[in-house]
Coordinates of C-alpha atoms in Angstrom, one line a residue:
Chain A
M1 CA 87.0 84.6 -152.3
L2 CA 86.7 87.6 -154.7
N3 CA 86.9 85.2 -157.6
F4 CA 84.0 83.1 -156.3
D5 CA 86.3 80.1 -155.9
W6 CA 83.9 78.8 -153.3
L7 CA 81.3 78.3 -156.1
A8 CA 83.8 76.5 -158.4
G9 CA 82.1 73.2 -157.5
V10 CA 78.8 74.3 -158.9
S11 CA 78.4 73.0 -162.5
A12 CA 77.0 75.0 -165.3
D13 CA 74.0 72.7 -165.4
T14 CA 73.3 73.4 -161.7
A15 CA 73.8 77.1 -162.3
K16 CA 71.1 77.0 -164.9
Y17 CA 68.7 75.7 -162.3
I18 CA 69.7 78.6 -160.1
F19 CA 68.7 81.0 -162.9
Y20 CA 65.4 79.2 -163.3
I21 CA 64.7 79.6 -159.6
L22 CA 65.5 83.3 -159.9
F23 CA 63.0 83.7 -162.8
L24 CA 60.4 81.8 -160.7
L25 CA 61.0 83.9 -157.7
I26 CA 60.6 87.1 -159.7
A27 CA 57.4 85.7 -161.3
I28 CA 56.0 84.9 -157.8
L29 CA 56.9 88.4 -156.5
V30 CA 55.2 90.0 -159.5
L31 CA 52.0 88.0 -159.0
L32 CA 51.9 89.1 -155.4
I33 CA 51.7 92.8 -156.3
P34 CA 48.1 94.0 -155.7
N35 CA 46.1 94.9 -158.9
S36 CA 45.3 98.3 -157.5
Y37 CA 49.0 99.1 -157.6
I38 CA 49.5 97.6 -161.1
F39 CA 46.7 99.8 -162.5
L40 CA 47.6 102.9 -160.7
G41 CA 47.4 105.8 -163.1
L42 CA 44.6 104.3 -165.2
P43 CA 41.0 105.4 -164.8
Q44 CA 38.6 102.7 -163.6
D45 CA 36.9 102.3 -167.0
Q46 CA 40.2 101.6 -168.7
R47 CA 41.5 98.9 -166.4
H48 CA 41.1 96.0 -168.9
W49 CA 42.7 92.6 -168.3
W50 CA 45.1 93.1 -171.2
K51 CA 46.5 96.2 -169.4
N52 CA 47.4 94.1 -166.4
L53 CA 51.2 94.5 -166.3
K54 CA 51.5 91.3 -164.3
L55 CA 50.5 89.4 -167.5
W56 CA 53.0 91.4 -169.5
S57 CA 55.8 90.6 -167.0
I58 CA 55.0 86.9 -166.8
L59 CA 55.0 86.7 -170.6
V60 CA 58.4 88.4 -170.8
L61 CA 59.7 86.1 -168.0
M62 CA 58.4 83.0 -169.9
C63 CA 60.3 84.1 -173.0
L64 CA 63.4 84.6 -170.9
A65 CA 63.2 81.2 -169.3
M66 CA 62.6 79.7 -172.8
V67 CA 65.8 81.3 -174.1
Y68 CA 67.8 79.8 -171.1
Y69 CA 66.1 76.5 -171.6
I70 CA 67.2 76.4 -175.3
F71 CA 70.7 77.6 -174.8
Chain B
M1 CA 81.0 101.1 -201.5
L2 CA 77.7 103.0 -201.5
T3 CA 75.6 103.0 -204.6
G4 CA 73.1 105.6 -205.7
I5 CA 70.1 103.9 -204.0
D6 CA 72.1 103.6 -200.8
Y7 CA 72.7 107.3 -200.8
F8 CA 69.1 107.9 -201.4
V9 CA 68.1 105.8 -198.4
V10 CA 70.6 107.5 -196.1
V11 CA 69.7 111.1 -197.2
A12 CA 66.0 110.3 -197.0
Y13 CA 66.4 108.9 -193.5
L14 CA 68.5 111.9 -192.3
L15 CA 66.0 114.4 -193.7
G16 CA 63.0 112.5 -192.3
I17 CA 64.6 112.5 -188.8
L18 CA 65.4 116.2 -189.0
I19 CA 61.8 117.1 -190.0
L20 CA 60.3 114.8 -187.5
G21 CA 62.5 116.1 -184.7
F22 CA 61.9 119.7 -185.7
Y23 CA 58.1 119.2 -185.7
F24 CA 58.2 118.7 -181.9
K25 CA 59.5 122.2 -181.3
R26 CA 55.9 123.4 -181.0
Y27 CA 55.4 121.3 -177.9
V28 CA 58.2 123.0 -175.9
G29 CA 57.2 125.9 -173.7
S30 CA 58.6 125.1 -170.3
T31 CA 61.4 123.1 -168.6
E32 CA 58.9 120.3 -167.9
D33 CA 58.2 120.1 -171.7
Y34 CA 61.9 120.3 -172.5
F35 CA 63.2 117.8 -170.0
L36 CA 60.1 115.6 -169.3
G37 CA 58.1 116.0 -172.5
G38 CA 55.3 117.7 -170.5
K39 CA 54.7 114.3 -168.9
S40 CA 52.6 113.3 -171.9
L41 CA 54.4 110.5 -173.7
P42 CA 52.9 107.0 -174.3
F43 CA 54.6 103.8 -173.1
W44 CA 55.3 102.3 -176.5
A45 CA 57.4 105.3 -177.6
I46 CA 59.3 105.4 -174.4
A47 CA 59.9 101.6 -174.5
M48 CA 61.4 101.8 -178.0
S49 CA 63.4 104.8 -177.0
I50 CA 64.9 103.0 -174.0
V51 CA 65.9 100.1 -176.2
V52 CA 67.4 102.1 -179.0
S53 CA 69.3 104.4 -176.6
D54 CA 71.0 101.4 -175.1
I55 CA 72.5 100.2 -178.4
G56 CA 74.9 102.4 -180.2
A57 CA 76.6 102.1 -183.6
M58 CA 79.7 100.5 -181.9
D59 CA 77.6 97.9 -180.1
F60 CA 76.8 96.3 -183.5
V61 CA 80.5 95.7 -184.0
G62 CA 81.5 95.1 -180.4
V63 CA 78.9 92.6 -179.5
S64 CA 79.2 90.7 -182.8
G65 CA 83.0 90.6 -182.2
Q66 CA 82.4 89.1 -178.7
A67 CA 80.0 86.6 -180.1
Y68 CA 82.7 85.6 -182.7
R69 CA 85.2 85.1 -179.8
Y70 CA 83.1 83.8 -177.0
G71 CA 79.8 82.6 -178.5
I72 CA 76.3 83.2 -177.4
S73 CA 77.1 83.9 -173.8
V74 CA 77.4 87.6 -174.6
G75 CA 73.6 87.6 -175.0
N76 CA 73.3 87.4 -171.2
F77 CA 73.7 91.2 -171.2
D78 CA 70.4 91.7 -173.0
W79 CA 68.6 88.8 -171.5
I80 CA 69.2 88.1 -167.8
G81 CA 71.2 91.3 -167.7
S82 CA 68.2 93.4 -168.6
V83 CA 64.8 91.7 -168.0
P84 CA 64.9 91.3 -164.1
A85 CA 66.3 94.7 -163.7
M86 CA 63.7 96.3 -165.9
L87 CA 60.9 94.6 -164.0
L88 CA 62.4 95.8 -160.7
A89 CA 62.6 99.3 -162.1
A90 CA 59.1 99.1 -163.5
F91 CA 57.3 98.0 -160.2
I92 CA 59.5 99.6 -157.5
F93 CA 61.7 102.5 -158.6
V94 CA 60.1 104.2 -161.6
P95 CA 56.6 104.7 -159.9
Y96 CA 58.3 106.4 -157.0
F97 CA 60.5 108.6 -159.2
W98 CA 57.6 109.5 -161.4
R99 CA 55.2 110.2 -158.5
A100 CA 57.8 112.4 -156.8
G101 CA 57.9 114.6 -159.9
L102 CA 61.7 114.1 -160.3
Y103 CA 63.8 115.3 -163.2
T104 CA 67.0 113.5 -162.3
I105 CA 68.1 110.4 -160.3
P106 CA 70.7 112.5 -158.3
E107 CA 67.7 114.7 -157.4
Y108 CA 66.2 111.6 -155.7
L109 CA 69.5 110.9 -153.9
G110 CA 69.6 114.5 -152.8
R111 CA 66.1 114.4 -151.3
R112 CA 66.7 111.0 -149.7
Y113 CA 70.2 111.6 -148.5
N114 CA 71.8 115.0 -148.8
R115 CA 72.9 117.5 -151.4
H116 CA 76.5 116.3 -151.4
V117 CA 75.4 112.9 -152.6
R118 CA 73.2 114.6 -155.2
T119 CA 76.1 116.8 -156.5
L120 CA 78.6 113.9 -156.5
A121 CA 76.3 111.6 -158.4
S122 CA 75.3 114.4 -160.8
L123 CA 78.9 115.6 -161.5
T124 CA 79.9 112.0 -162.2
W125 CA 77.2 111.5 -164.8
I126 CA 77.8 114.9 -166.4
L127 CA 81.5 114.1 -166.7
F128 CA 80.8 110.7 -168.1
F129 CA 78.3 112.0 -170.6
A130 CA 80.4 114.9 -171.7
V131 CA 83.6 112.9 -172.3
N132 CA 81.6 110.1 -173.8
L133 CA 80.1 112.4 -176.4
G134 CA 83.4 113.2 -178.0
V135 CA 84.5 109.5 -177.9
L136 CA 81.1 108.5 -179.3
F137 CA 81.4 110.9 -182.2
W138 CA 84.9 109.9 -183.1
A139 CA 84.6 106.1 -182.7
S140 CA 81.4 105.9 -184.6
A141 CA 82.6 108.2 -187.4
A142 CA 85.8 106.1 -187.7
L143 CA 83.6 103.0 -187.9
L144 CA 81.4 104.6 -190.6
N145 CA 84.6 105.6 -192.4
V146 CA 85.9 102.0 -192.5
L147 CA 82.5 100.5 -193.3
M148 CA 81.2 103.0 -195.9
G149 CA 84.1 105.1 -196.8
W150 CA 82.5 108.4 -195.5
P151 CA 85.1 110.9 -194.3
I152 CA 85.2 111.1 -190.5
W153 CA 84.4 114.8 -190.3
T154 CA 81.4 114.4 -192.7
S155 CA 79.8 111.8 -190.4
I156 CA 80.5 114.0 -187.3
F157 CA 79.1 117.2 -188.8
V158 CA 76.1 115.4 -190.3
T159 CA 75.3 113.7 -186.9
A160 CA 76.0 116.8 -184.9
G161 CA 73.9 119.0 -187.2
V162 CA 70.8 116.8 -187.3
V163 CA 70.8 115.7 -183.7
G164 CA 71.8 119.2 -182.4
L165 CA 68.9 120.8 -184.2
Y166 CA 66.1 118.5 -183.1
T167 CA 67.4 118.1 -179.5
Y168 CA 67.9 121.9 -179.1
F169 CA 64.4 122.8 -180.3
G170 CA 62.4 119.7 -179.4
G171 CA 63.9 118.5 -176.2
I172 CA 63.2 115.0 -174.9
T173 CA 59.9 114.7 -176.9
A174 CA 61.9 115.0 -180.1
V175 CA 64.5 112.7 -178.7
V176 CA 62.0 110.0 -177.8
M177 CA 59.9 110.3 -181.0
T178 CA 62.9 110.2 -183.3
D179 CA 64.1 107.2 -181.4
V180 CA 60.9 105.4 -182.4
V181 CA 61.9 105.8 -186.0
Q182 CA 65.5 104.9 -185.3
F183 CA 64.3 101.8 -183.5
I184 CA 62.3 100.7 -186.6
I185 CA 65.2 101.5 -189.0
M186 CA 67.6 99.6 -186.8
F187 CA 65.4 96.5 -186.6
V188 CA 64.6 96.5 -190.3
G189 CA 68.3 96.9 -191.2
G190 CA 69.5 94.5 -188.6
L191 CA 66.9 91.8 -189.4
A192 CA 67.7 92.0 -193.1
L193 CA 71.3 91.2 -192.4
V194 CA 70.4 88.4 -190.0
F195 CA 67.9 86.8 -192.4
L196 CA 70.3 87.0 -195.4
S197 CA 73.2 85.7 -193.3
F198 CA 71.2 82.7 -192.2
H199 CA 70.3 82.0 -195.8
A200 CA 74.0 82.2 -196.7
V201 CA 75.1 79.8 -194.1
G202 CA 72.3 77.2 -194.7
G203 CA 70.0 77.9 -191.7
W204 CA 70.2 77.4 -187.9
D205 CA 71.0 73.7 -187.9
A206 CA 73.8 74.1 -190.4
L207 CA 75.3 76.9 -188.4
V208 CA 75.3 74.9 -185.2
E209 CA 76.8 71.9 -186.9
K210 CA 79.5 73.9 -188.7
I211 CA 80.6 75.7 -185.6
Y212 CA 80.8 72.6 -183.4
A213 CA 82.8 70.9 -186.2
K214 CA 85.5 73.5 -185.8
G215 CA 86.8 71.8 -182.7
P216 CA 86.6 71.6 -178.9
E217 CA 87.4 75.3 -178.4
Y218 CA 83.9 76.0 -179.8
A219 CA 82.2 73.5 -177.5
N220 CA 80.7 76.3 -175.3
H221 CA 79.8 78.7 -178.1
F222 CA 76.1 77.9 -177.8
N223 CA 76.0 77.8 -174.0
L224 CA 74.6 80.8 -172.3
I225 CA 75.8 79.6 -168.9
Q226 CA 79.6 79.4 -168.8
P227 CA 81.3 77.5 -165.9
S228 CA 82.7 79.7 -163.1
T229 CA 86.2 78.5 -164.1
T230 CA 86.0 79.8 -167.6
S231 CA 88.7 82.2 -168.7
T232 CA 86.2 84.3 -170.7
P233 CA 84.8 87.5 -169.1
F234 CA 81.4 85.8 -168.6
P235 CA 81.5 83.1 -165.9
W236 CA 78.0 82.3 -164.5
T237 CA 79.0 83.7 -161.2
G238 CA 79.9 87.1 -162.7
I239 CA 76.7 87.0 -164.8
L240 CA 74.5 86.3 -161.7
F241 CA 76.2 88.4 -159.1
G242 CA 77.9 91.2 -161.0
L243 CA 75.6 91.6 -164.0
T244 CA 72.1 90.5 -162.8
F245 CA 72.2 91.7 -159.2
V246 CA 74.3 94.9 -159.7
M247 CA 75.2 96.3 -163.1
A248 CA 71.9 95.7 -164.8
N249 CA 70.0 97.3 -161.9
A250 CA 72.4 100.2 -161.6
Y251 CA 72.0 100.8 -165.4
M252 CA 68.2 100.5 -165.5
I253 CA 67.6 102.3 -162.3
G254 CA 70.5 104.7 -161.8
N255 CA 71.2 105.7 -165.4
Q256 CA 69.7 109.2 -166.0
S257 CA 69.3 108.7 -169.8
I258 CA 67.2 105.6 -169.2
V259 CA 65.1 106.7 -166.3
Q260 CA 64.4 110.2 -167.6
R261 CA 62.5 108.6 -170.5
C262 CA 60.2 106.9 -168.0
L263 CA 59.6 110.1 -166.2
T264 CA 58.1 111.6 -169.5
A265 CA 55.2 109.1 -169.3
K266 CA 51.7 110.6 -169.2
D267 CA 50.7 108.6 -166.1
E268 CA 52.2 106.1 -163.7
W269 CA 50.8 103.1 -165.6
N270 CA 52.5 104.2 -168.8
A271 CA 55.7 104.7 -166.9
K272 CA 55.6 101.1 -165.6
A273 CA 54.4 99.7 -168.9
S274 CA 57.3 101.4 -170.8
M275 CA 59.9 99.5 -168.8
I276 CA 58.1 96.1 -169.2
L277 CA 57.5 96.5 -172.9
G278 CA 61.2 97.7 -173.1
A279 CA 62.2 94.5 -171.4
G280 CA 60.4 92.4 -174.0
L281 CA 61.8 94.4 -176.9
K282 CA 65.3 94.3 -175.5
M283 CA 65.2 90.5 -175.6
L284 CA 65.3 90.8 -179.4
I285 CA 68.5 92.9 -179.5
P286 CA 70.9 89.8 -179.4
V287 CA 69.2 88.6 -182.5
L288 CA 70.4 91.7 -184.4
V289 CA 73.9 92.0 -182.9
L290 CA 74.9 88.5 -181.9
F291 CA 73.9 86.2 -184.7
P292 CA 76.0 88.0 -187.4
G293 CA 79.1 87.4 -185.2
L294 CA 78.2 83.7 -184.9
I295 CA 77.6 83.3 -188.6
A296 CA 80.9 85.1 -189.4
I297 CA 82.7 82.2 -187.6
V298 CA 81.5 80.0 -190.5
L299 CA 81.7 82.5 -193.4
H300 CA 84.9 84.3 -192.3
P301 CA 86.7 81.9 -190.1
E302 CA 90.2 83.4 -190.3
L303 CA 89.6 86.8 -188.7
E304 CA 92.4 88.0 -186.3
D305 CA 90.0 90.5 -184.7
G306 CA 86.4 89.5 -183.9
D307 CA 85.4 93.1 -184.4
Q308 CA 85.9 92.8 -188.1
A309 CA 83.1 90.2 -188.3
F310 CA 80.2 92.6 -188.5
P311 CA 81.7 95.0 -191.2
L312 CA 82.7 91.9 -193.3
M313 CA 79.2 90.4 -193.0
I314 CA 77.7 93.7 -194.3
K315 CA 80.1 93.8 -197.2
S316 CA 79.7 90.2 -198.2
I317 CA 76.0 89.6 -197.5
L318 CA 73.9 92.8 -198.2
P319 CA 72.9 94.0 -201.7
P320 CA 72.7 97.7 -202.7
G321 CA 69.8 99.5 -201.0
L322 CA 70.0 97.3 -197.9
I323 CA 73.6 98.5 -197.4
G324 CA 72.1 102.0 -197.3
L325 CA 69.5 100.8 -194.8
M326 CA 72.2 99.3 -192.6
F327 CA 74.2 102.5 -192.9
A328 CA 71.0 104.4 -191.7
A329 CA 70.8 101.9 -188.9
F330 CA 74.3 102.8 -187.8
F331 CA 73.4 106.4 -187.9
A332 CA 70.3 105.6 -185.9
G333 CA 72.5 104.0 -183.3
L334 CA 74.9 106.9 -183.2
M335 CA 72.2 109.6 -183.1
S336 CA 70.1 107.9 -180.4
S337 CA 73.2 107.7 -178.2
V338 CA 74.2 111.3 -178.9
D339 CA 70.7 112.8 -178.3
S340 CA 70.5 110.8 -175.0
C341 CA 73.8 112.3 -173.9
L342 CA 72.9 115.8 -174.8
N343 CA 69.4 115.9 -173.2
S344 CA 70.4 114.0 -170.1
T345 CA 73.4 116.1 -169.5
A346 CA 71.5 119.3 -170.0
T347 CA 68.9 118.1 -167.5
L348 CA 71.5 117.1 -164.9
F349 CA 73.4 120.4 -165.3
T350 CA 70.3 122.6 -165.2
K351 CA 68.5 120.9 -162.4
D352 CA 71.3 119.6 -160.2
I353 CA 74.1 122.1 -160.6
Y354 CA 72.9 125.4 -162.2
E355 CA 69.6 125.8 -160.2
P356 CA 70.9 125.0 -156.7
F357 CA 74.4 126.6 -157.1
F358 CA 74.3 129.4 -159.6
K359 CA 70.8 130.9 -159.8
K360 CA 68.0 129.9 -157.4
D361 CA 64.4 131.0 -158.0
A362 CA 64.8 132.2 -161.5
T363 CA 61.9 132.0 -164.0
D364 CA 61.1 128.7 -165.7
Q365 CA 61.9 130.4 -169.1
H366 CA 65.4 131.2 -167.8
Y367 CA 66.0 127.5 -166.9
L368 CA 64.7 126.5 -170.3
K369 CA 67.2 128.8 -171.9
V370 CA 70.0 127.3 -169.8
G371 CA 68.9 123.8 -170.8
R372 CA 69.1 124.7 -174.4
M373 CA 72.4 126.6 -174.1
T374 CA 73.9 123.6 -172.3
T375 CA 72.8 121.3 -175.2
I376 CA 74.6 123.6 -177.7
V377 CA 77.7 124.0 -175.6
L378 CA 77.9 120.2 -175.1
L379 CA 77.4 119.5 -178.7
I380 CA 80.2 121.9 -179.7
T381 CA 82.5 120.5 -177.0
G382 CA 81.7 117.0 -178.2
V383 CA 82.7 117.8 -181.8
L384 CA 85.8 119.7 -180.8
T385 CA 87.0 117.0 -178.4
A386 CA 86.2 114.2 -180.7
P387 CA 89.7 114.0 -182.3
L388 CA 91.3 113.5 -178.8
S389 CA 90.1 109.9 -179.1
D390 CA 92.6 109.4 -181.9
F391 CA 95.5 110.4 -179.6
F392 CA 94.2 108.2 -176.7
P393 CA 93.0 105.0 -178.4
G394 CA 92.1 103.3 -175.1
I395 CA 89.8 106.2 -174.0
Y396 CA 86.6 104.4 -174.8
V397 CA 87.5 101.4 -172.6
A398 CA 88.8 103.8 -170.0
I399 CA 85.4 105.7 -169.9
Q400 CA 83.5 102.5 -169.6
T401 CA 85.8 101.3 -166.8
F402 CA 85.4 104.7 -165.1
L403 CA 81.6 104.3 -165.1
S404 CA 81.9 100.8 -163.7
F405 CA 83.5 102.3 -160.6
F406 CA 80.2 104.0 -159.7
Q407 CA 77.6 101.4 -160.7
G408 CA 77.8 99.2 -157.7
P409 CA 78.0 101.9 -155.0
V410 CA 75.3 104.1 -156.5
F411 CA 72.9 101.1 -156.8
A412 CA 73.7 100.1 -153.2
I413 CA 72.6 103.5 -151.8
L414 CA 69.6 103.7 -154.2
L415 CA 68.5 100.2 -153.0
L416 CA 68.9 101.0 -149.3
G417 CA 67.4 104.5 -149.9
I418 CA 64.1 103.2 -151.2
F419 CA 63.8 100.0 -149.1
W420 CA 65.2 101.0 -145.7
P421 CA 64.0 104.1 -143.8
G422 CA 67.0 103.7 -141.5
A423 CA 69.5 104.7 -144.2
T424 CA 70.9 108.1 -143.2
S425 CA 72.5 111.0 -144.9
M426 CA 76.0 110.1 -143.7
G427 CA 75.4 106.4 -144.5
G428 CA 74.7 107.3 -148.1
L429 CA 77.6 109.6 -148.4
F430 CA 80.1 107.2 -146.8
G431 CA 78.8 104.2 -148.7
L432 CA 79.1 106.1 -152.0
V433 CA 82.6 107.5 -151.5
I434 CA 84.1 104.3 -149.9
G435 CA 82.4 102.1 -152.5
I436 CA 83.9 104.1 -155.4
G437 CA 87.3 104.1 -153.7
F438 CA 87.1 100.3 -153.3
A439 CA 86.1 99.8 -157.0
T440 CA 89.0 102.0 -158.1
T441 CA 91.4 100.0 -156.0
L442 CA 90.1 96.7 -157.3
N443 CA 90.5 98.0 -160.9
I444 CA 94.1 99.1 -160.3
F445 CA 95.1 95.8 -158.9
Q446 CA 92.8 93.6 -161.0
S447 CA 95.6 91.5 -162.5
S448 CA 96.8 90.3 -159.2
I449 CA 93.4 89.9 -157.6
F450 CA 91.1 88.3 -160.3
T451 CA 91.6 85.3 -162.5
I452 CA 89.2 86.1 -165.4
Q453 CA 89.8 88.5 -168.2
D454 CA 88.4 92.0 -167.7
P455 CA 86.7 91.4 -164.3
F456 CA 84.3 94.3 -164.4
L457 CA 81.4 92.1 -163.3
Y458 CA 83.2 91.0 -160.1
V459 CA 84.4 94.6 -159.4
S460 CA 80.8 95.8 -159.6
W461 CA 79.5 93.1 -157.3
W462 CA 82.2 93.6 -154.6
S463 CA 82.0 97.4 -154.6
F464 CA 78.2 97.1 -154.3
V465 CA 78.6 94.8 -151.3
L466 CA 81.1 97.0 -149.5
A467 CA 79.0 100.2 -150.2
F468 CA 75.9 98.4 -149.0
V469 CA 77.6 97.3 -145.7
I470 CA 79.2 100.7 -145.1
C471 CA 75.9 102.5 -145.7
I472 CA 74.2 100.2 -143.1
V473 CA 76.9 100.4 -140.5
V474 CA 77.3 104.2 -140.7
S475 CA 73.5 104.7 -140.7
L476 CA 73.2 102.7 -137.5
F477 CA 75.5 105.2 -135.7
T478 CA 74.2 108.5 -137.3
K479 CA 71.2 110.6 -137.0
K480 CA 68.0 109.1 -138.5
Y481 CA 65.4 110.9 -140.6
K482 CA 61.9 111.3 -139.1
L483 CA 59.4 109.1 -140.9
E484 CA 57.4 112.0 -142.2
E485 CA 60.6 113.4 -143.9
L486 CA 60.7 110.2 -146.0
D487 CA 57.1 110.5 -147.3
G488 CA 57.1 109.5 -151.0
L489 CA 60.8 108.6 -150.9
V490 CA 60.7 105.1 -149.3
F491 CA 58.8 102.0 -150.5
R492 CA 55.4 101.7 -149.0
K493 CA 55.4 105.3 -147.9
I494 CA 53.3 106.7 -150.8
S495 CA 53.0 110.4 -151.0
S496 CA 49.8 112.0 -152.2
S497 CA 51.8 114.4 -154.3
P498 CA 50.1 116.4 -157.2
N499 CA 51.5 113.9 -159.7
T500 CA 49.4 111.1 -158.1
P501 CA 46.3 110.7 -160.3

């Protein structure tokens, strides 16, 4: 059990889909965070769309998914 | 091996770093300035500092060597092994740590659980950083000796002198801002090698074609996801459970030298943004350290030891001037690791050990002096103990293994501490101690328990699981905290502390 023998039947291709699902799950969780929490610390007049950290996170996750798609 | 222009590049770099680091002395007037940069630093500087601290001089060689042996799957450590953990840290942990006005991670554990947990976690990190410092000095200097022909003690004294001066006077502000320059030097030097290496091998398509043509043992060299039955240390099960779920989170959330940088942010948004930008930048690291190892398979196919790949690539690919820049990049890697060790250990000792156990209620200037003295004592100890590594060649691996004993259990109690108000003082202590004991046992009997080489990913996962379960079980039967005692320490119980804007 400690060697994860019970997952030996899962192929590397299927494992890749598990990784994609993880990325998607993280992206959904990030999108669910309220904007008020994302911008906490910034004054109201500086809360521009490009400072929305959800966008930054989604961009990073898309790059990550692309790397796993290519390799 | 170095020419005149190479020496010029290296000396200019060292002098520049020294002057820059020394400049920040003027901003240090209190312990908050020294340990937390006066909570004034911007996200972009912290992000670069996080990335550059994570990669040392030896990582260039070690990761290239693993890429030479196992292929691209070693890149998992900087991709899936960093990005999800850094996002979790950015949105959940860092804002709470920043808002609580913490200096150290053990300080959070102390507030959330008890002072025994705080002291145990702090002493563990202090011991790790202190021993690691000497090893870091020696191993990196030995590497620079092989690569560039510099005498070992010259490299050690130059590094200790430059880093010691700016860390002693400028504190973490100097550490972070010099890291920004080190980041740029490292990327310029590293990218120059990658670009010229690709040119030498005929481009990406030629590289892939030539490696696949070497035979079936190279069939998985361009697959990030390795089957669970692989004999390499990177089966997908280990990458997902051990690395992504435990080790990466433990490193990004429980490592003092990483989190302390986020605590220097000027506001909560900058603290979060630093981690997210850091995640983006970290994705570029494999380009620097992994591709030279892959290209060496084609250009230097007969190497007995993969760790020779990177030094050989430098010697065979880079022209004069760029060798000096690469040498500066090695120094940058070494110095960023040493300054992190020094400042983090000084913070841990001053705040978690000296203040509660030796002298409570002293003036802030007294603690500032203690922080600076700790930095100097550590530096001298690191230099003096550096040659010990020569007598114990396996010490570097031993230290990394020692650290891996703590990663899973510490992350388990951090996770429960922030998400579950029911986690109790005794639950945290038992979870930590039993989890560490279990990880140690698994390591001792690893050859009879595990089937993969170097099963640290599996050890981390299973010790995390056990510590998690023990903490829950013990917490269910021991005295709970009142909800008001957990204000600001548990997710969704936000404190209106003075740090909240």
